[in-house]
C-alpha cells in the first residue's frame, strides 16, 4: 500500500525555565513551561532518514534558555513571539513555529502577616516585603500560544485552573423534562467551576509583538481580561452556567480592544444539598446549607464568544489540552 506523510511537527516540549531578574537587592521571577513545535520541509527525515533539515530538538531547548538569558522574559507572549520569529527566520527549512507557554505565578512572601498574627504590630508595609522570597500563587496557570509562518501571526492568551464559586444568585430551572429526568429545579444553588479560557488577539496590522506599532503590555492585557471575566462571573445572576459563560466572554470582548474571540471550557462543579431529614434537620439554602461537593461526573459547558463579524479561529479542542 503506498503511503504519504501527513501533518508533522517536532521540537522540545515542556522546557522548564525560571528567569530571575535582579533589580539591586529586589529580585523578580518568571517561571515558565515552554513547548516548541516546528514544521516545514521535513519530508526527507521521515521518508529517508536524512537529517539535513533537522535542527535538533536539543538545540531548540538550548535556544529557549539562551533567549531567556539574552533577552529576558517580559511576558509569555513576548517570549513566545521572539522564539517563533527566531526559528522561522533563521532556518530555511522551518516554515512554521508554534510556541506554547504556561506560566506559574509567584508572589512575594508577606512577612507582615506573621507580625499581625502574633500581635507584634505591623511593619507598616515599609519596603513592600522580602526582596527574594516568593510563595507560589495558588490560582490559575497562565497560558499562551504563538504561531508564526513567516507571514502571519496568531497569538492566543489564556488561563486554566481558575476556580471560582458563587454561593448564591444561581438557579437552574425551566429545562426539558423527559422520561429520564430526575433533577429537581433549584432556585438557589451554588455555582462553581474551574475556568479554562483562551482568547485571540487581533494581529492583523502587525508582527504580533506590536500590532499598533508600540510595545504591547501583555501583562496588563492579561490582568484586564482576567479581571473582566471574574467580574462578570461575580455580577451575573445566573440562570445557567451557559449564560454565565456568555456574560464572561462578552464582558472581555466589550472591554478589551484587540481581543476578538474567546473560548471557554467550564466544568459545572456540582454541589448537592445533603438530605439531613433523617437526622431531623432541615437544609435549606436560605438558612446556610451543607453541600456535598461532587467531583464527577460534571456537566461540561464549552463555548466561543466572538466580536460580531470576527472569524472563529480558536480550535474547538484548544481548551482541552
Ligand atoms: O447550568 C447548568 N446548565 C446545564 O445545562 C445543566 N444541566 C444540569 O443537569 N445542570 C445544569 N446546570
XYZ file of C-alpha atoms and ligand atoms in Angstrom:
333
model
C 0.000 0.000 0.000
C 1.511 3.364 -0.949
C 1.662 5.842 1.887
C 2.393 9.512 2.196
C 3.433 11.683 5.083
C 0.754 13.809 6.671
C 0.928 16.728 9.097
C 4.062 16.623 11.183
C 5.840 18.774 13.717
C 8.652 18.354 16.158
C 10.531 20.191 18.873
C 11.338 20.034 22.570
C 8.291 20.027 24.800
C 7.986 21.311 28.363
C 11.207 23.221 28.782
C 11.022 24.441 32.353
C 12.728 27.798 32.514
C 12.979 30.088 35.527
C 14.432 33.560 34.995
C 15.474 35.742 37.890
C 15.960 39.418 37.244
C 17.832 41.385 39.876
C 16.907 44.971 40.493
C 19.525 45.698 43.148
C 18.523 43.511 46.076
C 14.965 43.181 44.770
C 14.515 40.095 42.651
C 11.816 39.316 40.092
C 10.882 35.854 38.899
C 9.272 34.405 35.767
C 8.607 30.687 35.816
C 7.599 29.103 32.510
C 7.000 25.794 30.838
C 7.771 26.270 27.131
C 6.992 23.819 24.331
C 8.390 24.240 20.839
C 6.764 22.645 17.767
C 8.368 23.252 14.362
C 7.236 22.212 10.919
C 8.277 22.818 7.335
C 10.379 20.981 4.803
C 10.695 17.770 6.780
C 9.760 15.103 4.236
C 13.276 13.679 3.955
C 13.789 12.921 7.607
C 10.566 10.924 7.630
C 10.993 9.188 4.259
C 14.726 8.501 4.122
C 16.123 9.467 7.484
C 18.189 12.374 6.168
C 18.654 14.848 8.987
C 19.943 17.592 6.703
C 16.983 19.876 7.513
C 16.611 18.912 11.130
C 17.504 21.450 13.780
C 17.829 19.102 16.762
C 15.172 19.319 19.456
C 18.129 19.641 21.821
C 19.046 22.880 20.062
C 15.506 24.190 20.393
C 15.783 23.541 24.141
C 19.090 25.407 24.315
C 17.575 28.309 22.384
C 14.812 28.662 24.979
C 17.362 29.002 27.781
C 19.725 31.243 25.829
C 16.875 33.581 24.851
C 15.744 33.805 28.467
C 19.253 34.963 29.384
C 19.908 37.194 26.389
C 16.517 38.860 26.008
C 14.830 38.199 29.345
C 11.219 37.155 29.771
C 8.920 40.169 29.681
C 5.786 38.031 29.316
C 4.789 34.618 27.945
C 3.530 36.281 24.760
C 6.703 38.328 24.187
C 8.947 35.341 24.876
C 6.951 33.069 22.577
C 6.938 35.681 19.834
C 10.720 36.101 19.981
C 11.268 32.336 19.786
C 8.777 31.794 16.948
C 10.367 34.589 14.922
C 13.846 33.176 15.536
C 13.096 29.628 14.379
C 11.219 30.675 11.234
C 13.630 33.391 10.136
C 16.909 31.598 10.943
C 16.183 28.198 9.372
C 15.288 27.868 5.711
C 13.527 24.534 6.215
C 11.367 25.702 9.106
C 8.201 27.308 7.794
C 6.092 27.411 10.905
C 6.751 27.596 14.610
C 4.243 27.082 17.376
C 5.355 28.021 20.859
C 3.199 27.059 23.807
C 3.850 28.641 27.173
C 2.436 28.013 30.613
C 3.351 30.435 33.358
C 3.314 29.682 37.066
C 2.911 32.826 39.114
C 4.793 33.652 42.292
C 4.160 36.418 44.786
C 6.332 37.816 47.497
C 6.121 36.215 50.926
C 4.053 38.511 53.142
C 6.169 38.844 56.284
C 3.789 41.374 57.803
C 1.117 38.668 58.228
C 3.065 36.882 60.986
C 3.631 40.145 62.842
C -0.072 40.920 62.740
C -0.929 37.354 63.838
C 1.480 37.397 66.786
C 0.334 40.856 67.834
C 3.833 42.238 67.344
C 2.493 45.161 65.393
C 2.871 45.756 61.708
C 5.993 46.799 59.882
C 3.510 49.007 58.010
C 4.365 47.794 54.585
C 7.701 49.606 54.565
C 9.726 48.167 51.728
C 6.894 46.075 50.237
C 8.015 42.738 51.643
C 11.009 40.495 51.199
C 13.145 41.034 48.200
C 13.925 37.482 47.196
C 11.402 35.195 48.912
C 8.386 34.011 46.974
C 5.372 31.811 47.554
C 3.677 30.138 44.631
C 0.363 31.750 43.783
C -2.350 29.171 44.207
C -4.638 30.448 41.496
C -4.638 29.835 37.780
C -1.931 28.888 35.312
C -1.459 31.499 32.617
C -1.099 30.186 29.067
C -0.038 31.497 25.673
C 0.351 30.019 22.219
C 2.209 31.860 19.492
C 2.218 30.628 15.902
C 4.212 32.235 13.087
C 4.569 31.090 9.489
C 6.872 33.833 8.273
C 3.875 35.940 7.280
C 1.006 35.724 9.719
C 0.995 35.695 13.476
C -1.545 34.077 15.704
C -1.349 34.986 19.365
C -3.586 33.218 21.835
C -3.518 34.030 25.537
C -5.383 32.184 28.208
C -5.634 30.641 31.613
C -6.557 27.335 33.149
C -7.492 26.208 36.638
C -9.136 29.430 37.774
C -11.533 28.005 40.370
C -14.486 30.227 41.223
C -17.685 29.803 43.208
C -20.856 31.799 43.771
C -22.685 30.703 46.922
C -25.985 32.147 45.700
C -27.511 34.089 42.760
C -27.613 30.901 40.712
C -30.679 28.958 39.582
C -31.381 26.145 37.186
C -34.991 25.588 36.200
C -37.321 25.541 33.214
C -35.304 22.859 31.428
C -36.573 19.985 29.295
C -38.032 17.103 31.278
C -38.304 13.692 29.664
C -38.796 10.157 30.974
C -35.264 10.094 32.385
C -35.239 13.462 34.119
C -34.936 13.347 37.889
C -33.106 16.648 38.572
C -35.215 18.894 40.811
C -35.441 22.541 39.829
C -33.234 24.685 42.018
C -33.765 28.397 42.642
C -30.813 28.934 44.952
C -27.799 26.785 44.229
C -24.020 27.005 44.351
C -22.375 27.730 41.004
C -18.755 26.620 40.850
C -16.321 25.946 38.030
C -12.668 25.720 37.039
C -12.330 28.220 34.223
C -10.205 27.359 31.214
C -10.197 30.205 28.694
C -8.287 31.009 25.508
C -8.565 34.354 23.794
C -7.237 35.521 20.443
C -5.553 38.852 19.834
C -6.039 40.842 16.681
C -2.698 40.716 14.863
C -3.982 41.966 11.510
C -1.801 45.101 11.364
C 1.471 43.987 12.741
C 4.097 41.467 13.612
C 2.442 40.226 16.752
C 4.790 41.883 19.182
C 3.390 45.301 18.476
C 0.239 45.270 16.388
C -0.214 49.031 16.819
C 3.429 49.893 16.278
C 4.062 50.208 20.010
C 5.020 47.596 22.527
C 2.028 45.737 23.835
C 1.876 45.306 27.592
C 0.912 41.652 27.702
C 0.827 41.506 31.493
C -1.626 44.375 31.644
C -3.675 42.812 28.859
C -3.823 39.512 30.761
C -4.761 41.121 34.080
C -7.512 43.082 32.362
C -9.062 40.079 30.622
C -8.967 38.038 33.830
C -10.466 40.857 35.893
C -13.349 41.293 33.461
C -14.181 37.601 33.327
C -14.141 37.402 37.136
C -16.300 40.485 37.460
C -18.864 39.037 35.051
C -18.847 35.758 36.988
C -19.490 37.610 40.245
C -22.097 40.031 38.928
C -24.216 37.799 36.718
C -27.379 36.465 38.318
C -27.066 33.036 36.755
C -29.886 31.064 35.189
C -27.376 28.533 33.830
C -23.617 28.113 33.583
C -24.046 28.625 29.831
C -25.478 32.109 30.447
C -22.700 32.965 32.904
C -20.074 31.783 30.418
C -21.524 34.004 27.710
C -21.561 37.026 30.023
C -17.921 36.405 30.945
C -16.890 36.248 27.299
C -18.990 39.207 26.242
C -17.544 41.354 29.014
C -13.977 40.535 27.937
C -14.741 41.342 24.290
C -16.560 44.565 25.265
C -13.765 45.862 27.484
C -10.626 44.592 25.791
C -9.921 46.182 22.433
C -7.875 43.822 20.299
C -9.484 40.656 21.668
C -11.941 39.399 19.065
C -12.611 35.875 20.192
C -12.605 33.962 23.473
C -13.354 30.318 24.130
C -14.185 28.715 27.463
C -14.304 25.219 28.839
C -16.027 25.178 32.209
C -16.970 22.096 34.245
C -20.086 22.551 36.338
C -18.713 21.545 39.736
C -21.930 20.297 41.258
C -22.672 20.990 44.917
C -25.624 18.926 46.097
C -27.535 19.864 49.216
C -27.264 16.923 51.609
C -30.518 15.320 52.758
C -30.376 15.828 56.519
C -34.061 14.950 57.111
C -33.100 11.530 58.572
C -31.480 13.492 61.407
C -34.443 15.777 61.873
C -32.579 18.678 60.293
C -33.684 20.998 57.525
C -31.031 22.038 54.997
C -32.327 24.990 53.018
C -30.073 27.303 51.054
C -31.740 30.309 52.670
C -30.546 29.226 56.134
C -26.985 28.422 55.076
C -26.846 24.844 53.853
C -24.438 21.913 53.902
C -23.464 20.567 50.468
C -21.769 17.523 49.093
C -19.102 18.711 46.626
C -19.136 16.027 43.915
C -16.041 15.696 41.754
C -17.543 13.577 38.951
C -19.397 13.324 36.756
C -19.641 17.000 35.959
C -21.513 18.961 33.349
C -19.023 20.348 30.840
C -20.023 23.658 29.301
C -17.944 24.962 26.391
C -18.488 27.859 24.018
C -16.806 30.579 21.999
C -17.812 34.233 22.208
C -16.883 36.428 19.240
C -16.849 40.103 18.425
C -19.592 40.499 15.838
C -18.044 39.927 12.404
C -14.895 38.223 13.740
C -13.891 34.874 12.308
C -13.855 31.907 14.695
C -10.289 30.619 14.707
C -9.676 29.148 18.161
C -9.853 25.371 17.676
C -12.725 23.669 19.478
C -10.380 21.407 21.466
C -7.869 24.149 22.280
C -9.258 24.415 25.795
C -8.845 20.681 26.487
C -5.097 20.177 26.132
O -26.065 25.476 34.471
C -26.446 24.346 34.137
N -26.544 24.033 32.816
C -26.952 22.817 32.387
O -27.025 22.576 31.158
C -27.260 21.864 33.372
N -27.685 20.571 33.303
C -27.819 20.122 34.567
O -28.175 18.946 34.904
N -27.499 21.118 35.450
C -27.151 22.210 34.730
N -26.736 23.447 35.085
